[in-house]
Short mmCIF file of C-alpha atoms in Angstrom, two decimals:
data_model
loop_
_atom_site.label_atom_id
_atom_site.label_comp_id
_atom_site.label_asym_id
_atom_site.label_seq_id
_atom_site.Cartn_x
_atom_site.Cartn_y
_atom_site.Cartn_z
CA MET L 1 121.64 108.40 64.13
CA ASN L 2 122.73 106.06 61.69
CA GLY L 3 126.01 103.94 61.64
CA THR L 4 127.05 101.88 64.04
CA ALA L 5 127.10 102.25 68.08
CA LEU L 6 129.56 100.76 69.38
CA VAL L 7 128.87 100.42 73.37
CA ILE L 8 132.21 98.31 75.18
CA GLY L 9 131.42 96.96 78.47
CA ALA L 10 128.33 95.14 79.25
CA SER L 11 127.25 96.60 82.73
CA VAL L 12 124.64 98.77 83.53
CA ALA L 13 126.01 101.71 82.17
CA GLY L 14 126.79 99.75 78.82
CA ILE L 15 123.09 98.32 78.51
CA ARG L 16 120.98 101.32 79.28
CA THR L 17 122.83 103.08 76.78
CA ALA L 18 121.89 100.50 74.26
CA GLN L 19 118.10 100.46 75.38
CA ALA L 20 118.58 104.24 75.18
CA LEU L 21 119.82 104.77 71.62
CA ARG L 22 117.23 102.85 70.90
CA SER L 23 114.74 104.47 72.85
CA GLU L 24 115.57 107.53 70.98
CA GLY L 25 115.99 106.83 67.62
CA TRP L 26 119.05 105.00 66.73
CA ARG L 27 118.67 103.57 63.18
CA GLY L 28 122.02 102.17 62.82
CA ARG L 29 123.85 99.13 64.38
CA VAL L 30 124.10 98.82 68.35
CA ILE L 31 126.55 96.49 69.49
CA VAL L 32 127.66 95.92 73.22
CA VAL L 33 131.21 94.00 74.17
CA GLY L 34 131.24 92.55 77.63
CA ASP L 35 134.72 90.57 78.55
CA GLU L 36 132.82 88.06 80.82
CA SER L 37 130.86 85.11 78.98
CA HIS L 38 127.47 85.86 81.50
CA LEU L 39 124.10 87.10 79.68
CA PRO L 40 124.40 90.91 81.07
CA TYR L 41 123.38 91.10 84.98
CA ASP L 42 122.76 93.44 87.66
CA ARG L 43 125.39 94.11 90.40
CA PRO L 44 123.73 95.32 93.18
CA PRO L 45 122.60 92.49 94.60
CA LEU L 46 125.43 90.32 94.53
CA SER L 47 126.83 92.15 97.80
CA LYS L 48 123.26 91.52 99.24
CA GLN L 49 120.67 88.90 98.46
CA MET L 50 122.64 86.79 96.48
CA LEU L 51 124.98 85.89 98.52
CA THR L 52 122.16 84.68 101.38
CA VAL L 53 120.16 82.81 99.24
CA ARG L 54 120.36 78.74 99.10
CA GLY L 55 120.15 77.11 96.10
CA GLU L 56 120.83 78.08 92.21
CA VAL L 57 122.56 81.39 91.50
CA ARG L 58 120.16 83.24 89.67
CA PRO L 59 121.63 86.51 88.75
CA THR L 60 119.01 89.67 87.65
CA PRO L 61 119.41 90.24 84.31
CA LEU L 62 120.07 94.01 82.75
CA ILE L 63 118.64 92.28 79.26
CA THR L 64 116.99 89.29 78.05
CA GLU L 65 118.00 87.63 75.01
CA HIS L 66 114.83 88.36 73.83
CA GLU L 67 114.73 92.14 74.07
CA ALA L 68 118.26 91.97 72.74
CA ALA L 69 117.01 90.54 69.82
CA ALA L 70 113.78 92.08 69.32
CA ARG L 71 115.30 95.86 69.93
CA GLU L 72 118.71 94.69 67.64
CA ILE L 73 121.10 95.21 70.10
CA GLU L 74 123.77 92.57 69.16
CA LEU L 75 125.75 91.51 72.08
CA MET L 76 129.08 90.45 71.80
CA LEU L 77 130.03 88.33 74.88
CA GLY L 78 133.45 86.81 76.43
CA ALA L 79 135.20 89.76 74.30
CA ARG L 80 137.89 91.90 75.75
CA ALA L 81 138.48 95.06 74.48
CA VAL L 82 142.24 95.31 74.39
CA ARG L 83 143.16 98.50 72.20
CA LEU L 84 141.73 101.77 71.22
CA ASP L 85 142.42 103.28 67.47
CA SER L 86 140.53 106.75 67.87
CA THR L 87 142.64 108.26 64.59
CA ARG L 88 140.96 104.94 62.49
CA LYS L 89 137.39 104.76 64.90
CA GLN L 90 138.57 101.28 65.75
CA VAL L 91 138.52 99.01 68.79
CA VAL L 92 141.04 96.06 68.65
CA LEU L 93 139.32 92.49 70.87
CA GLU L 94 141.93 90.82 72.16
CA ASP L 95 140.98 87.41 69.79
CA GLY L 96 143.07 90.56 67.18
CA ARG L 97 139.53 91.08 65.86
CA GLU L 98 138.56 95.67 65.03
CA LEU L 99 135.37 96.86 65.01
CA SER L 100 134.76 100.17 63.52
CA TYR L 101 132.46 102.80 64.97
CA ASP L 102 130.79 105.50 64.35
CA GLN L 103 129.66 106.43 67.93
CA LEU L 104 132.13 105.01 70.89
CA VAL L 105 130.75 104.26 74.49
CA ILE L 106 133.33 103.54 76.71
CA ALA L 107 131.10 101.52 79.95
CA THR L 108 133.75 99.43 81.25
CA GLY L 109 133.32 99.72 84.56
CA ALA L 110 135.70 99.11 87.80
CA SER L 111 137.47 96.90 89.11
CA ALA L 112 137.86 95.94 92.81
CA ARG L 113 140.96 97.42 94.18
CA PRO L 114 143.20 93.97 95.07
CA SER L 115 144.12 92.75 98.17
CA PRO L 116 147.75 94.70 99.10
CA TRP L 117 148.08 91.80 101.57
CA GLY L 118 148.87 89.03 98.75
CA GLN L 119 146.85 86.47 96.80
CA LEU L 120 145.82 83.87 99.38
CA PRO L 121 143.19 80.99 99.57
CA ARG L 122 139.93 82.09 101.14
CA LEU L 123 140.59 86.42 100.77
CA GLN L 124 138.95 87.12 98.32
CA VAL L 125 136.77 90.67 96.71
CA LEU L 126 133.82 91.01 95.29
CA ARG L 127 132.87 92.83 92.37
CA GLY L 128 131.61 90.43 89.36
CA LEU L 129 129.44 87.03 89.38
CA ASP L 130 132.64 84.84 89.45
CA ASP L 131 133.62 86.96 93.09
CA CYS L 132 130.04 86.24 93.93
CA ILE L 133 129.82 82.69 93.12
CA GLY L 134 132.68 81.80 95.42
CA LEU L 135 131.75 84.06 98.67
CA ARG L 136 128.91 82.27 98.56
CA ARG L 137 129.82 79.16 98.20
CA ALA L 138 132.84 79.77 100.82
CA LEU L 139 130.03 81.55 103.10
CA GLN L 140 128.03 78.36 102.92
CA ASP L 141 130.54 76.34 103.29
CA GLU L 142 131.43 77.67 106.85
CA ASP L 143 128.35 76.19 109.03
CA ARG L 144 130.21 72.81 108.29
CA VAL L 145 133.16 74.44 109.97
CA ASP L 146 134.23 74.56 113.44
CA HIS L 147 134.79 78.33 115.34
CA GLY L 148 134.31 79.66 111.35
CA HIS L 149 134.93 83.06 111.64
CA VAL L 150 134.78 85.65 108.99
CA VAL L 151 136.86 89.05 108.91
CA VAL L 152 136.18 91.51 106.35
CA VAL L 153 138.09 94.82 105.91
CA GLY L 154 136.67 97.56 104.82
CA ALA L 155 133.67 99.02 106.13
CA GLY L 156 132.25 101.08 103.18
CA PHE L 157 128.99 99.95 101.09
CA ILE L 158 130.34 96.35 100.22
CA GLY L 159 132.09 95.93 103.33
CA SER L 160 128.89 96.41 105.24
CA GLU L 161 126.67 94.25 103.13
CA VAL L 162 129.38 91.72 102.98
CA ALA L 163 128.78 91.21 106.77
CA ALA L 164 124.95 91.51 107.06
CA ALA L 165 124.76 88.66 104.53
CA ALA L 166 127.41 86.54 106.63
CA ARG L 167 125.72 87.73 110.04
CA ALA L 168 122.16 86.40 108.46
CA LEU L 169 123.97 83.28 107.39
CA ASP L 170 124.44 82.67 111.10
CA LEU L 171 128.20 83.29 110.93
CA ARG L 172 130.52 84.73 113.51
CA VAL L 173 132.25 88.18 111.49
CA SER L 174 134.54 90.39 112.21
CA ILE L 175 134.37 94.02 110.68
CA VAL L 176 137.81 96.22 110.12
CA ASP L 177 138.64 99.47 109.26
CA PRO L 178 140.48 102.21 109.22
CA LEU L 179 138.30 105.34 109.91
CA PRO L 180 136.57 105.46 113.37
CA ALA L 181 133.21 104.83 112.20
CA PRO L 182 132.21 103.39 108.95
CA LEU L 183 131.02 105.77 106.03
CA GLY L 184 132.17 108.59 108.06
CA ARG L 185 133.98 109.89 104.76
CA VAL L 186 130.71 109.90 103.72
CA VAL L 187 127.79 110.85 106.55
CA GLY L 188 131.11 111.94 109.32
CA PRO L 189 132.17 110.78 111.70
CA GLU L 190 129.12 111.21 114.34
CA VAL L 191 126.35 109.31 111.87
CA GLY L 192 128.68 106.66 111.32
CA GLY L 193 128.74 106.08 115.02
CA GLU L 194 125.16 104.85 113.71
CA PHE L 195 126.33 102.14 111.76
CA THR L 196 128.79 101.04 114.58
CA ARG L 197 125.89 100.40 116.84
CA LEU L 198 124.27 98.52 113.40
CA HIS L 199 126.98 96.38 113.35
CA HIS L 200 127.12 95.53 117.22
CA ARG L 201 123.09 95.51 117.51
CA HIS L 202 123.65 92.42 114.59
CA ALA L 203 126.68 90.79 117.41
CA VAL L 204 129.46 92.33 114.66
CA GLU L 205 132.40 92.34 115.85
CA THR L 206 134.03 95.80 115.15
CA HIS L 207 137.73 96.95 114.36
CA PHE L 208 137.58 100.04 113.73
CA GLY L 209 140.22 103.26 113.58
CA SER L 210 142.60 100.18 113.43
CA GLY L 211 144.31 99.19 109.76
CA VAL L 212 145.28 95.70 108.82
CA ALA L 213 149.47 94.87 108.74
CA SER L 214 149.25 91.77 107.14
CA VAL L 215 147.37 88.73 106.32
CA THR L 216 149.34 85.34 106.29
CA ARG L 217 148.57 81.74 105.99
CA SER L 218 148.74 79.51 108.96
CA ALA L 219 147.86 75.58 108.77
CA ASP L 220 144.20 76.05 107.58
CA ARG L 221 143.71 79.75 108.77
CA LEU L 222 144.02 83.32 107.92
CA CYS L 223 145.92 85.18 110.34
CA VAL L 224 144.55 88.97 109.88
CA LEU L 225 147.09 90.73 111.90
CA LEU L 226 145.81 94.55 112.48
CA ASP L 227 148.30 97.74 113.14
CA ASP L 228 147.03 97.50 116.78
CA GLY L 229 148.15 94.55 117.74
CA THR L 230 145.29 92.75 117.14
CA ASP L 231 145.38 88.91 115.97
CA LEU L 232 142.04 87.78 114.17
CA SER L 233 142.37 84.17 113.34
CA ALA L 234 139.75 84.00 109.84
CA THR L 235 138.37 81.23 108.05
CA VAL L 236 137.67 83.14 104.98
CA VAL L 237 138.77 86.91 104.72
CA VAL L 238 137.01 89.59 102.48
CA VAL L 239 138.73 92.77 100.80
CA GLY L 240 136.27 95.60 99.95
CA ILE L 241 138.78 98.85 99.97
CA GLY L 242 136.98 100.14 96.98
CA ALA L 243 137.19 100.25 93.32
CA THR L 244 139.57 101.54 89.99
CA PRO L 245 138.49 102.77 86.88
CA ASN L 246 139.15 100.16 84.36
CA VAL L 247 141.30 102.29 82.02
CA GLU L 248 144.29 100.32 81.02
CA TRP L 249 143.04 99.19 77.76
CA LEU L 250 142.99 102.82 76.47
CA ALA L 251 146.62 103.75 77.63
CA GLY L 252 147.54 105.42 74.24
CA SER L 253 144.36 106.37 72.86
CA GLY L 254 145.06 109.60 73.00
CA LEU L 255 142.29 110.17 75.69
CA THR L 256 143.01 111.97 78.95
CA LEU L 257 142.97 109.59 81.55
CA GLY L 258 143.14 110.37 85.17
CA ASP L 259 140.42 108.80 87.79
CA GLY L 260 138.70 107.35 84.80
CA VAL L 261 137.94 108.82 81.01
CA LEU L 262 137.67 112.48 81.17
CA CYS L 263 134.55 114.03 79.89
CA ASP L 264 133.07 117.52 79.79
CA ALA L 265 129.34 117.41 81.41
CA GLU L 266 127.60 115.68 78.52
CA GLY L 267 129.90 112.75 78.62
CA ARG L 268 131.72 113.45 75.77
CA ALA L 269 135.65 112.43 76.26
CA VAL L 270 138.19 115.48 76.28
CA GLY L 271 139.30 116.07 72.69
CA GLU L 272 137.46 113.45 71.00
CA PRO L 273 133.84 113.97 69.95
CA ASP L 274 132.38 111.05 68.77
CA VAL L 275 133.42 109.08 72.10
CA SER L 276 132.01 109.10 75.06
CA ALA L 277 132.53 107.62 78.92
CA VAL L 278 129.51 106.53 81.23
CA GLY L 279 129.26 104.88 84.54
CA ASP L 280 131.89 104.03 86.86
CA VAL L 281 134.88 104.31 83.84
CA ALA L 282 133.54 108.11 83.70
CA CYS L 283 134.83 110.82 85.34
CA TRP L 284 132.40 113.58 83.71
CA THR L 285 132.75 117.70 84.61
CA ASP L 286 130.71 119.14 87.34
CA LEU L 287 128.79 121.88 85.59
CA ASP L 288 128.72 124.10 88.68
CA THR L 289 131.71 123.85 89.68
CA GLY L 290 133.78 122.65 86.78
CA ILE L 291 135.36 120.38 88.82
CA PRO L 292 135.90 116.62 87.41
CA ARG L 293 134.28 113.78 89.34
CA ARG L 294 134.09 109.80 88.82
CA VAL L 295 130.86 108.31 91.17
CA GLU L 296 130.12 104.84 91.45
CA HIS L 297 126.54 105.01 91.74
CA TRP L 298 124.72 102.80 89.93
CA THR L 299 121.60 105.92 89.60
CA ARG L 300 124.48 107.93 87.92
CA ALA L 301 124.94 105.45 85.71
CA VAL L 302 121.83 105.14 84.60
CA GLU L 303 121.66 108.45 84.17
CA GLN L 304 124.27 108.77 82.40
CA ALA L 305 123.87 106.08 79.57
CA ASN L 306 119.77 107.81 78.67
CA HIS L 307 121.95 111.00 79.01
CA VAL L 308 124.31 110.19 76.22
CA GLY L 309 122.02 108.14 74.09
CA ARG L 310 119.35 111.25 74.33
CA ARG L 311 122.50 113.56 72.76
CA LEU L 312 124.03 110.34 70.24
CA CYS L 313 120.44 110.36 68.34
CA GLY L 314 120.05 114.49 68.82
CA ALA L 315 117.13 114.81 71.02
CA THR L 316 117.24 117.69 73.35
CA LEU L 317 119.12 117.25 76.56
CA GLU L 318 117.45 117.69 80.07
CA ASN L 319 119.38 119.82 82.64
CA VAL L 320 122.05 117.70 83.89
CA GLU L 321 122.42 120.41 86.81
CA GLN L 322 118.58 118.69 88.20
CA SER L 323 120.76 115.10 89.00
CA VAL L 324 121.10 115.14 92.29
CA GLU L 325 123.71 111.74 94.09
CA TYR L 326 121.58 109.34 95.26
CA VAL L 327 122.92 105.60 96.69
CA TRP L 328 121.63 102.87 98.48
CA SER L 329 122.28 99.96 100.35
CA ASP L 330 120.47 97.42 102.41
CA LEU L 331 122.18 96.44 105.70
CA TYR L 332 120.59 94.34 108.00
CA ASP L 333 117.23 95.80 108.60
CA TRP L 334 118.05 99.20 107.75
CA LYS L 335 117.24 100.27 103.76
CA THR L 336 119.73 103.30 104.10
CA HIS L 337 119.61 106.04 100.95
CA ILE L 338 122.37 108.22 100.45
CA ILE L 339 121.30 111.71 98.44
CA GLY L 340 123.54 114.61 97.57
CA ARG L 341 126.88 115.13 99.10
CA PRO L 342 126.48 115.18 103.10
CA MET L 343 130.00 116.69 103.43
CA ASP L 344 129.13 119.18 101.62
CA GLY L 345 127.55 120.60 104.40
CA SER L 346 128.47 122.03 107.73
CA ARG L 347 125.01 122.12 109.88
CA VAL L 348 123.85 118.81 110.76
CA GLU L 349 120.33 117.48 112.34
CA THR L 350 118.63 114.73 112.47
CA VAL L 351 114.12 114.55 111.65
CA GLY L 352 113.19 111.17 113.27
CA GLU L 353 114.86 108.94 115.51
CA PHE L 354 117.32 106.06 114.89
CA ASP L 355 116.09 103.86 117.54
CA GLY L 356 117.53 100.19 116.78
CA ALA L 357 115.26 98.10 114.75
CA ASN L 358 112.62 100.86 114.81
CA THR L 359 114.98 103.50 113.77
CA LYS L 360 112.90 105.83 110.64
CA ALA L 361 115.34 109.04 110.16
CA ALA L 362 116.30 111.65 107.69
CA VAL L 363 119.38 113.08 108.46
CA LEU L 364 119.88 116.30 107.04
CA TYR L 365 123.42 118.12 105.87
CA ALA L 366 123.23 121.87 104.80
CA ASP L 367 126.11 124.37 104.62
CA GLU L 368 126.24 127.80 106.02
CA GLN L 369 123.59 129.04 104.29
CA GLY L 370 121.53 126.83 105.50
CA VAL L 371 121.24 125.26 101.56
CA LEU L 372 120.14 121.91 101.64
CA ARG L 373 123.30 119.55 100.43
CA GLY L 374 123.19 116.31 101.28
CA SER L 375 120.60 113.76 103.09
CA LEU L 376 121.23 110.18 104.92
CA THR L 377 117.60 108.86 105.57
CA VAL L 378 116.88 105.09 107.16
CA ASN L 379 113.68 103.27 106.38
CA TRP L 380 111.99 106.35 105.55
CA PRO L 381 110.99 106.23 101.46
CA ARG L 382 108.90 108.79 101.57
CA ALA L 383 111.35 111.17 103.01
CA MET L 384 114.16 110.01 100.62
CA LEU L 385 111.93 110.96 97.77
CA LEU L 386 111.14 114.68 99.45
CA LEU L 387 114.75 115.22 100.00
CA ARG L 388 115.59 113.82 96.43
CA LYS L 389 114.18 117.14 94.86
CA ALA L 390 114.35 119.35 98.07
CA ILE L 391 118.25 118.30 96.88
CA ALA L 392 118.37 118.71 93.45
CA GLN L 393 116.00 122.54 93.99
CA ARG L 394 118.87 123.66 96.62
CA ALA L 395 116.11 124.30 98.64
CA ASP L 396 116.41 125.88 102.36
CA VAL L 397 116.87 123.31 105.16
CA ARG L 398 114.80 124.70 107.46
CA ALA L 399 111.88 124.57 105.16
CA THR L 400 112.70 121.32 103.75
CA ARG L 401 112.75 120.10 107.95
CA ASP L 402 109.32 121.88 108.42
CA LEU L 403 107.70 119.78 104.71
CA ILE L 404 108.48 116.18 106.24
CA GLU L 405 107.42 117.11 109.49
CA THR L 406 103.80 118.42 108.54
CA LYS L 407 104.00 116.36 105.49
CA LEU L 408 104.92 112.88 106.60
CA LEU L 409 105.21 113.46 110.71
CA LEU L 410 102.83 115.43 111.77
CA PRO L 411 99.94 113.76 110.03
CA ARG L 412 99.70 110.04 111.86
CA SER L 413 97.56 108.48 109.13
CA SER L 414 97.15 104.74 108.72
CA PRO L 415 98.67 103.16 105.93
CA GLY L 416 96.36 103.02 103.13
CA MET L 417 94.87 106.67 104.31
CA PRO L 418 95.05 109.05 101.37
CA ARG L 419 98.21 111.56 101.54
CA MET V 1 98.13 103.62 73.69
CA PRO V 2 101.08 102.03 75.63
CA VAL V 3 100.33 101.13 79.53
CA ILE V 4 102.50 101.17 82.15
CA ARG V 5 102.44 98.82 84.71
CA ALA V 6 104.04 98.02 88.35
CA ASP V 7 104.40 95.33 90.29
CA ARG V 8 104.58 95.92 93.72
CA THR V 9 105.48 92.83 95.05
CA LYS V 10 108.61 94.17 93.59
CA CYS V 11 109.17 97.17 94.78
CA GLU V 12 111.41 98.28 96.93
CA GLY V 13 110.77 102.06 97.23
CA TYR V 14 113.56 103.36 95.43
CA GLY V 15 112.19 106.14 94.11
CA ASN V 16 114.05 106.94 90.42
CA CYS V 17 110.60 106.29 88.24
CA VAL V 18 108.98 108.94 90.30
CA ILE V 19 111.71 111.10 89.45
CA ALA V 20 112.13 110.23 86.07
CA ALA V 21 108.37 110.45 85.53
CA PRO V 22 106.64 112.00 88.06
CA GLU V 23 103.18 112.16 85.92
CA LEU V 24 102.68 108.04 85.67
CA VAL V 25 103.87 106.42 89.17
CA ASP V 26 104.27 107.89 92.75
CA VAL V 27 105.11 105.72 95.99
CA ASP V 28 102.22 105.81 98.93
CA HIS V 29 102.62 106.37 102.30
CA GLU V 30 104.66 102.77 102.68
CA GLY V 31 107.23 103.60 99.49
CA VAL V 32 105.78 101.51 97.12
CA VAL V 33 104.82 102.75 93.63
CA VAL V 34 101.84 103.61 92.51
CA VAL V 35 100.54 104.05 88.99
CA LEU V 36 98.76 107.58 89.02
CA GLN V 37 97.63 107.32 85.00
CA GLU V 38 98.17 103.70 83.57
CA GLN V 39 98.01 105.21 79.64
CA ILE V 40 100.88 106.40 78.11
CA PRO V 41 100.48 109.79 76.16
CA GLU V 42 102.68 109.65 73.71
CA SER V 43 104.48 113.09 75.13
CA ALA V 44 105.59 110.46 78.20
CA LEU V 45 106.45 107.94 76.68
CA GLY V 46 110.55 107.86 76.79
CA ARG V 47 110.16 109.51 80.35
CA ALA V 48 108.05 105.99 80.61
CA GLU V 49 110.50 104.43 79.29
CA ASN V 50 113.15 105.96 81.34
CA ALA V 51 111.47 105.19 84.78
CA VAL V 52 111.51 101.51 83.36
CA ARG V 53 114.63 101.66 82.89
CA SER V 54 115.94 102.92 86.13
CA CYS V 55 114.26 100.73 88.45
CA PRO V 56 116.92 99.00 90.48
CA VAL V 57 114.68 95.71 90.73
CA SER V 58 112.83 95.90 87.00
CA ALA V 59 108.99 96.76 89.02
CA LEU V 60 107.78 98.34 85.75
CA ARG V 61 106.96 97.20 82.39
CA VAL V 62 105.74 99.33 79.65
CA ASP V 63 103.10 97.08 78.14
CA GLY V 64 101.72 97.63 73.71
#
């Protein structure tokens, strides 16, 4: 609990680790190194309301300067780590400075997978604040362009959210994905179809089941040619095709790198007891299956940060098995939550109903033994909470369904009535 | 004794706080946070701070 805790990365995983270290009683220095010069900010709003709001861009802070000072968290911003020497226990920065540590926490996150179709003006990815500011300017300029047309490549969370934001700005939007239905790999093709209908209901043109062959520039337009021969003429192209962990700076460090920094079930880098990794860059070993698995979820990053903060301070550790994956997305008039791992289930049933703007539904995914493995909920936070607990407890799907129906559906109590 | 406060206008019903500190907070029928117990006993302070840090929209804070 004495000595220097050095955190590399100032996004949610890094900042929450620093805060957890202070909450749990770390007495030595806590230093957070971030490669961007912006004060640490939160990323989820970048693909949502920050694209649509007019006026000054106000990122959501992860920590204020006041709190950092009060809790003695030293922020070194605009500083990029380029090398780790775990034998000398030092991190080297781009400007040549060397930082020594007693405990190192790697939280360098992930970068948007770059466009495979080259770099062109008005073709961009969305990951950081600067990307958001650039995209926002491009989208909000669109109403000055005749026949403006935003083409989004990739119908995962980021792509779908960008499509929704562009529609909120009343732009013409097309979305392209090689999968036959958006999020098909996460929620299955049938439920994915509900997301196709959601895009259609908001007048987005969808091109699903077809990849992009090329993107080329012609005069002031971008030509997006699809595998099926469709030619889309775009004024802005947004590429949202996933992210890759930022591990390049760790080459030659001796750490085991695969899909991120390989860690044990408590976030220790394999073979390096004084090095931990958290967030999108970390590949923790699953306690149940023994399989390493990298998860790019906000809530997961916070849980890992808390866990590592507690462990480094010698606190008793909560059962890591309790942690259930949880991710949300705001799409048009749907607040969607995905809990657990739906694709670990093979039986799918829906409580509530999908009904356009009035949708209130929970899709339950159970395995062959009837154990609930995952869920998608839409516009139903109470069911989502109930399901988070049920999935953590590996509850029976029948019993969970009954619980939702009796507790949340049958007593049609009016708002404000006690539960 | 420190207290936990919720800004119900900011809450969007993510529910991370209920997972972190179920004895202190819950959500109502509309999915909006409600404080069950404002005063935080010593034994729950870590969980309360956890709840604050796990809120994606900073709807909670611990005072005092």
